[in-house]
Short mmCIF file of C-alpha atoms in Angstrom, two decimals:
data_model
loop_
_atom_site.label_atom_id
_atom_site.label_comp_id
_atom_site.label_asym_id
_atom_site.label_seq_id
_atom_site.Cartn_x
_atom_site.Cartn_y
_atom_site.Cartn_z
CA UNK D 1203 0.00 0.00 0.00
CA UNK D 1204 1.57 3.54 -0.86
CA UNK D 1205 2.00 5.97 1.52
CA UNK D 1206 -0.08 9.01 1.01
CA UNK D 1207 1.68 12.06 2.66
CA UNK D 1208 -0.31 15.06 4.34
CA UNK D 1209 1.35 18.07 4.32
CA UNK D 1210 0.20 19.91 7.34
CA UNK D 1211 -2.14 23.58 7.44
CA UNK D 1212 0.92 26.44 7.34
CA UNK D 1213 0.65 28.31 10.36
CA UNK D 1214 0.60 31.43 8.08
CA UNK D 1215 0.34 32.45 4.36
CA UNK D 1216 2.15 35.44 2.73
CA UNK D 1217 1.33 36.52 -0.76
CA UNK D 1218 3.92 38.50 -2.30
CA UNK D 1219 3.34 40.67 -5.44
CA UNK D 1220 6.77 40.88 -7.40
CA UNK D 1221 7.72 44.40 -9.50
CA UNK D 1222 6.13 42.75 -12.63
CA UNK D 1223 2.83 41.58 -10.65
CA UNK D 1224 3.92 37.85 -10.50
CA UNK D 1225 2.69 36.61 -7.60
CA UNK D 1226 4.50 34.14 -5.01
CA UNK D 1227 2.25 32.59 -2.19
CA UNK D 1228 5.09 32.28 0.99
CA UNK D 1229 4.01 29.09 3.49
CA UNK D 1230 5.37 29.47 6.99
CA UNK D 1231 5.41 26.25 8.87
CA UNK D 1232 7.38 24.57 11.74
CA UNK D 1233 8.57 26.24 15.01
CA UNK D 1234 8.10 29.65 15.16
CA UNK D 1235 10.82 30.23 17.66
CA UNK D 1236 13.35 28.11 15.52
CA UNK D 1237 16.35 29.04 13.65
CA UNK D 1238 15.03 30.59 10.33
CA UNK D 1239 15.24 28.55 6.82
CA UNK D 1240 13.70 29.28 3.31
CA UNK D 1241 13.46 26.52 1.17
CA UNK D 1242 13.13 26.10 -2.32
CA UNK D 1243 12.30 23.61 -4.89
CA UNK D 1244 13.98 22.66 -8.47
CA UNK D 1245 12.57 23.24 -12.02
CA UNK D 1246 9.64 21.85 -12.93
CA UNK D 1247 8.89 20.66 -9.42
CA UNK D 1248 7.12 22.16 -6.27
CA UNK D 1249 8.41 22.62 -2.54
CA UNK D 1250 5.20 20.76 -1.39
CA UNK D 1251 6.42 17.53 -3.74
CA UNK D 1252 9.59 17.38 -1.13
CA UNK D 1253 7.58 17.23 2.16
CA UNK D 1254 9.46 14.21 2.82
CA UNK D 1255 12.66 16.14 3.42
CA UNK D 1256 11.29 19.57 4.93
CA UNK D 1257 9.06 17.02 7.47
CA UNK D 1258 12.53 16.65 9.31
CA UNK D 1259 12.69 20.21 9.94
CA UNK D 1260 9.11 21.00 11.45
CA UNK D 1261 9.91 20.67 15.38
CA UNK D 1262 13.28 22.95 15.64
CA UNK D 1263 13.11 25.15 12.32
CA UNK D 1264 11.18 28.27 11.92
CA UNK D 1265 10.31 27.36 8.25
CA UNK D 1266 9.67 29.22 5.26
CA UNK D 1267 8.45 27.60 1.90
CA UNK D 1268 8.18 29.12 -1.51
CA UNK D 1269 7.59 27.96 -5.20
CA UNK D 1270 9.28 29.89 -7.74
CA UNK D 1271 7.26 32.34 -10.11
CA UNK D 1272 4.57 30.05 -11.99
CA UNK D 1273 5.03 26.98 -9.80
CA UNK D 1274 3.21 25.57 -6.95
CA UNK D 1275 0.65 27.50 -5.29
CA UNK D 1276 1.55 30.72 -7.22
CA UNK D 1277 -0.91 31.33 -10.09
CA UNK D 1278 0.57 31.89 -13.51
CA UNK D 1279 2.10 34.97 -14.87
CA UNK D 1280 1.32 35.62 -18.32
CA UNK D 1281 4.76 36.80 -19.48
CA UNK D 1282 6.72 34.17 -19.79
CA UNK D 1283 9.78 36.29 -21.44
CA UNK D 1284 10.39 36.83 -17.12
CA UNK D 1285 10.04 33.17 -16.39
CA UNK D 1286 14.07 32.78 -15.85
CA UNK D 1287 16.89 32.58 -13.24
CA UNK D 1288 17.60 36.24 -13.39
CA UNK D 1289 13.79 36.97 -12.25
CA UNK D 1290 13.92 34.23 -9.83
CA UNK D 1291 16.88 35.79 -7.81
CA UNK D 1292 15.24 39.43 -7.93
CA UNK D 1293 11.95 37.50 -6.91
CA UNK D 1294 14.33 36.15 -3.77
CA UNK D 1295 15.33 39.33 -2.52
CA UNK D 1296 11.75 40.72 -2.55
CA UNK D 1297 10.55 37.22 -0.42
CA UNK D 1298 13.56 37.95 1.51
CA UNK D 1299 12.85 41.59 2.47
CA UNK D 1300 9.13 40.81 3.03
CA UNK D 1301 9.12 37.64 5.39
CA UNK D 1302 11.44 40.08 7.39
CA UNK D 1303 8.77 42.82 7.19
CA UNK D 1304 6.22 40.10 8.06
CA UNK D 1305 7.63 37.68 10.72
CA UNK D 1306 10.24 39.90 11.63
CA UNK D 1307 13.81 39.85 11.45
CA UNK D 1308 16.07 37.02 12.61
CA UNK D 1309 19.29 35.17 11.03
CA UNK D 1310 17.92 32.98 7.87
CA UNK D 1311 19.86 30.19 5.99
CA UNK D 1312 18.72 29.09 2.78
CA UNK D 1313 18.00 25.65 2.06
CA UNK D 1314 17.87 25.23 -2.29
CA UNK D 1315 17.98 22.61 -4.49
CA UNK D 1316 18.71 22.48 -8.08
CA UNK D 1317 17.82 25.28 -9.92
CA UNK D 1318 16.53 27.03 -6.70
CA UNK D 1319 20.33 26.46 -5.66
CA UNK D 1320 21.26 28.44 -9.02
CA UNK D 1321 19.25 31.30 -8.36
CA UNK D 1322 20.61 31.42 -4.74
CA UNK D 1323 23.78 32.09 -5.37
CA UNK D 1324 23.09 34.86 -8.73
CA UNK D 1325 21.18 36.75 -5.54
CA UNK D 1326 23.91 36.55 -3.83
CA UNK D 1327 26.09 37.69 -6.59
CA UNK D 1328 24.10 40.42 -7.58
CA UNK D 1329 22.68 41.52 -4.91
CA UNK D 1330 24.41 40.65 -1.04
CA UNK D 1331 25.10 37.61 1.04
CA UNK D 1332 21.25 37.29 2.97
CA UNK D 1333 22.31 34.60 4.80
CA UNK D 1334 23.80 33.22 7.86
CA UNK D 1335 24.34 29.77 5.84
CA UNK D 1336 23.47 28.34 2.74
CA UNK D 1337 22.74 24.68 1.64
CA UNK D 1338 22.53 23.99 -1.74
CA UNK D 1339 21.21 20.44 -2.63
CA UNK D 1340 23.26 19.39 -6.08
CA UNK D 1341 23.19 21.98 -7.99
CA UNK D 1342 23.27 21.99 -11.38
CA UNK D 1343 26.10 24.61 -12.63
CA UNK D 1344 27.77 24.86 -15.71
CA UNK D 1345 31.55 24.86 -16.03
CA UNK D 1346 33.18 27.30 -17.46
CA UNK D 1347 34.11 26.87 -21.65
CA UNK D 1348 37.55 26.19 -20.46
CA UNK D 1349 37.19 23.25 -18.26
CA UNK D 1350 36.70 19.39 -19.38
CA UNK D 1351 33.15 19.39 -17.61
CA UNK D 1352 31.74 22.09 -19.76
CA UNK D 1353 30.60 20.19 -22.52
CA UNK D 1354 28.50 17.69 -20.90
CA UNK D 1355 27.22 20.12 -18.16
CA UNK D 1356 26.18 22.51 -20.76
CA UNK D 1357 24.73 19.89 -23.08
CA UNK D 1358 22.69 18.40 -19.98
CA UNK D 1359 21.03 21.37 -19.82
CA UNK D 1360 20.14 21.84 -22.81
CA UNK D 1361 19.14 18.05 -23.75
CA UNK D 1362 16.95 18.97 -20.23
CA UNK D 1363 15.29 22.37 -22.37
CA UNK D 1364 14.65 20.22 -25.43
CA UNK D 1365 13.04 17.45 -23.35
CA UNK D 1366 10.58 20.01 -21.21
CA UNK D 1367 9.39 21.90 -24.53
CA UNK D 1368 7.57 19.05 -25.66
CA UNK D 1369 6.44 17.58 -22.59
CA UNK D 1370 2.90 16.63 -21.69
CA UNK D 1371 0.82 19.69 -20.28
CA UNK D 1372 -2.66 18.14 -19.62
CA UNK D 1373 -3.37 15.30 -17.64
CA UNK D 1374 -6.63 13.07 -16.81
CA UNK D 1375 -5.76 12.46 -13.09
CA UNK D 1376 -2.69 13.23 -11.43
CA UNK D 1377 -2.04 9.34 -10.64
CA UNK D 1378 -1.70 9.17 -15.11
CA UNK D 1379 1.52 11.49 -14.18
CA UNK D 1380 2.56 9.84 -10.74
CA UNK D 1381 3.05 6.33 -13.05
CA UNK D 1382 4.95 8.35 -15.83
CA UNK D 1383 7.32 9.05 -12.75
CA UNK D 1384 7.34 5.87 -11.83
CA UNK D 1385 8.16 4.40 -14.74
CA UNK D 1386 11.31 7.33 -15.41
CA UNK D 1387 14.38 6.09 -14.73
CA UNK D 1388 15.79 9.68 -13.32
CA UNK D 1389 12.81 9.30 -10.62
CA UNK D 1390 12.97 5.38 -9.93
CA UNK D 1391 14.58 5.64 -6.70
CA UNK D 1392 12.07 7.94 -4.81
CA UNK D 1393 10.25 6.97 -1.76
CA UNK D 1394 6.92 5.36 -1.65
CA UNK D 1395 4.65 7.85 -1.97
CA UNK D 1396 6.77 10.47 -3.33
CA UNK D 1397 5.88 9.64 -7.20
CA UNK D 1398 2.07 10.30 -6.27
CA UNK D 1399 2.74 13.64 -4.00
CA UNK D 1400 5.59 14.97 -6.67
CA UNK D 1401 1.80 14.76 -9.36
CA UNK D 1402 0.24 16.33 -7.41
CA UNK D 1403 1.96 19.32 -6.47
CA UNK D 1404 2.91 20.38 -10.17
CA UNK D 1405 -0.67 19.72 -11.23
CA UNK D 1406 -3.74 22.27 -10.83
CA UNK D 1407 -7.33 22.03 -12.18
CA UNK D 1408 -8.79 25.34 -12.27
CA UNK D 1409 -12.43 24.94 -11.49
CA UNK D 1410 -14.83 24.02 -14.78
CA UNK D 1411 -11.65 22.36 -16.38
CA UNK D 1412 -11.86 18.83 -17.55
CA UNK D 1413 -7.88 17.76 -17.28
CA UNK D 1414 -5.38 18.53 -14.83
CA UNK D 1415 -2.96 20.86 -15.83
CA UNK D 1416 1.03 21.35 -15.11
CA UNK D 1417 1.92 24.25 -12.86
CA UNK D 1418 4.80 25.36 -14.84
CA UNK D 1419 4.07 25.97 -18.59
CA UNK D 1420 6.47 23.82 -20.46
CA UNK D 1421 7.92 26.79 -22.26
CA UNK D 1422 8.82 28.48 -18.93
CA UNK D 1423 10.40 25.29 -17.68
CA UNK D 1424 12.75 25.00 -20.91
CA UNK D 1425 13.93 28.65 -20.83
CA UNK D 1426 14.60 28.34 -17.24
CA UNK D 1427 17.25 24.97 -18.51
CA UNK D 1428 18.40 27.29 -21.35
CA UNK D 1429 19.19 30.42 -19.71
CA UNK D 1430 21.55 28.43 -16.80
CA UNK D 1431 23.00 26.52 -19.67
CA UNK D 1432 24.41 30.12 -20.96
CA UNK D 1433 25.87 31.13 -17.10
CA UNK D 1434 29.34 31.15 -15.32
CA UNK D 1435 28.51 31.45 -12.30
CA UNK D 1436 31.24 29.26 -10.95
CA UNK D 1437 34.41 31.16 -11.27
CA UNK D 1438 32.39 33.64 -8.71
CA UNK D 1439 31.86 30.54 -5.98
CA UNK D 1440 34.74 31.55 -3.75
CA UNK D 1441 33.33 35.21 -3.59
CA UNK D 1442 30.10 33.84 -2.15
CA UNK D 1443 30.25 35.85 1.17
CA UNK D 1444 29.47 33.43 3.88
CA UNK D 1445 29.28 29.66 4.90
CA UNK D 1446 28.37 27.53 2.02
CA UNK D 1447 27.50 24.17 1.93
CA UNK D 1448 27.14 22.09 -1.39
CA UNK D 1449 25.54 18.69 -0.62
CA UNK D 1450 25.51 16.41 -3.62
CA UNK D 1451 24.34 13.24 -5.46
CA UNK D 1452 26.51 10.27 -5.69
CA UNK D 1453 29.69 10.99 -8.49
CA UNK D 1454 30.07 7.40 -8.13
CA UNK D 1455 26.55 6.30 -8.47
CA UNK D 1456 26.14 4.00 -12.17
CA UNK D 1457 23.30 6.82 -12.64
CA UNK D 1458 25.24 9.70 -12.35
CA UNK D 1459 24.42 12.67 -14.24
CA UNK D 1460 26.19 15.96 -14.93
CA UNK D 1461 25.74 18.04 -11.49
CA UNK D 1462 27.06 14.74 -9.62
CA UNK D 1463 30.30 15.19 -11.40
CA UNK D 1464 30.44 18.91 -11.70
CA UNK D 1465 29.69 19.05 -7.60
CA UNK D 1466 33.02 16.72 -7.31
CA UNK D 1467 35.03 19.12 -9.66
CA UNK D 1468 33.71 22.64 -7.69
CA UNK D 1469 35.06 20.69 -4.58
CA UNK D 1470 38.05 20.65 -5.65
CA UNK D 1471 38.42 23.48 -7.20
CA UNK D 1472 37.60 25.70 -4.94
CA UNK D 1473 37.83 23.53 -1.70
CA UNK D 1474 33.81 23.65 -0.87
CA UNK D 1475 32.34 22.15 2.10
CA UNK D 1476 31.00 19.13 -0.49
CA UNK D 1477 29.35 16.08 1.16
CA UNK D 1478 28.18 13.63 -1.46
CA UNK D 1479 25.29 11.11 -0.17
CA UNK D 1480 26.12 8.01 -1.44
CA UNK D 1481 23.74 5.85 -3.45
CA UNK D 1482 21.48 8.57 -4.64
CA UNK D 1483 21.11 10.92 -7.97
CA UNK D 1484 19.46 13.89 -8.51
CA UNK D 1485 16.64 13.85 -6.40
CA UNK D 1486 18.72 13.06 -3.71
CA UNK D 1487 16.34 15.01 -1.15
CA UNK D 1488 13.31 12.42 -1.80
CA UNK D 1489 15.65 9.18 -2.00
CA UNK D 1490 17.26 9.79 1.09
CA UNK D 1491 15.32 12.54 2.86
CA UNK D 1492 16.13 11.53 6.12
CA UNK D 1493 20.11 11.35 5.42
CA UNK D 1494 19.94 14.47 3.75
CA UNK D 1495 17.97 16.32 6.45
CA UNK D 1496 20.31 15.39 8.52
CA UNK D 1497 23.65 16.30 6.73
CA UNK D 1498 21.60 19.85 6.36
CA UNK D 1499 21.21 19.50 9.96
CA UNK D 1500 24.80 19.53 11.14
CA UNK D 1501 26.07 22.21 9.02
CA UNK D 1502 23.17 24.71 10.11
CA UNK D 1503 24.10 23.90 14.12
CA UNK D 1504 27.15 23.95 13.56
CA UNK D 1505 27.65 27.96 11.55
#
């Protein structure tokens, strides 16, 4: 029998209106007298889909979840020329500025993954280091045109844009897409109940619609792989500005993909705090959630 996961009621909602009138619906849930985390999801997905991670934070963690721009619980914003990293890390500082004006101010570390790990550290970049720590779950960067990862990284990402173009939009029932992820090779190794939660927290059916629809428009989802396909960020990794934290899928694993090898090569490089969890890819957060809660643990007690 699968497990069917309940996220619980957030103790308070926050929508935010970005410069451009996107809207981004903030959760708050957990301790309210915790240490402070935002938490973000990866492209395509949903924060909601990794309840099985952020579930580890509830009882200590004053925690704040978001969906980027046109994912989630945020309704869709018709210009989908803005649907790209750059907006997402000037939609960060504006969540940023207004939980503080909100729920007050108090030391926050951001907990990202994937693409949400991207647009962490352009904010940082381009605008200042928010944070008092920052986790970023295997993120998927692209080496610069003079390094012998560039290739692949780069071509990952854009094999990734060329797959989510043409991807199914409409859907029957969300357990039609919960098999599809079942049946993907890149998802086999989730937790029970994660294929079915994953559906249905990228699908909405507006009221008087016959099919379930994704979240994220397809076309917003492929520019978002395009336009980190065309950034360097990581020449600009060791000006960061504060305690970093990369934690990584497996370089080792027979599944390995290109940030599991690019994650490795950073390490190196620029001697990151890099803790690899072994026998996981990807979607390391809903393989091993309790492992990598854990590992996300530590560092934030410990800076």
């Amino acid at each position: 029998m699968t497990i069917e996961f309940k996220i619980p009621k957030p103790r308070s909602i926050l929508p935010v209106c970005m410069p451009d009138g996107a809207e981004i619906i903030i959760r708050r849930h957990g301790n309210l007298d915790g240490p402070r985390i935002i938490f973000s999801h990866g492209n395509g997905f949903a924060s909601d889909a990794y309840f099985p991670f952020w579930q580890h934070f509830l009882s200590g963690f004053d925690l704040i979840i978001y969906d980027q721009r046109n994912h989630g619980w945020n309704p869709r914003h018709p210009n989908i020329v803005h649907h790209d990293v750059p907006w997402f890390s000037s939609d960060l500082e504006e969540i940023i500025d207004q939980v503080e004006v909100k729920f007050g101010k108090k030391p926050t570390s951001g907990v990202f993954h994937s693409i949400s790990a991207i647009t962490s550290i352009r904010h940082a970049l381009e605008f200042e280091w928010r944070w008092k720590a920052l986790i970023l779950f295997d993120p998927p960067f692209v080496m610069p045109p003079n390094h012998d990862l560039h290739d692949l990284s780069q071509s990952f990402e854009l094999m990734l844009a060329g797959w989510s173009a043409e991807r199914t939009e409409f859907f029957s029932h969300p357990e039609i897409l919960a098999q599809e992820f079942k049946a993907a090779k890149s998802l086999s190794r989730l937790v029970d109940g994660a294929h079915e939660l994953m559906a249905r927290s990228i699908l909405k059916k507006d009221k008087g619609d016959e099919q379930w629809s994704l979240c994220c428009p397809p076309a917003g989802e492929s520019r978002v792989y395009a336009t980190n396909g065309s950034m360097n960020l990581t020449p600009h990794l060791k000006d960061a500005g504060g305690p970093l934290k990369v934690i990584a899928s497996d370089p080792d694993d027979s599944n390995v993909r290109s940030p599991g090898l690019v994650n490795r090569a950073l390490s190196r490089l620029y001697d990151l705090d890099w803790q690899p969890i072994p026998g996981t890819t990807h979607m390391l957060q809903l393989e091993k959630p309790a492992e990598c809660a854990a590992a996300a643990k530590e560092f934030l007690l410990q800076t």
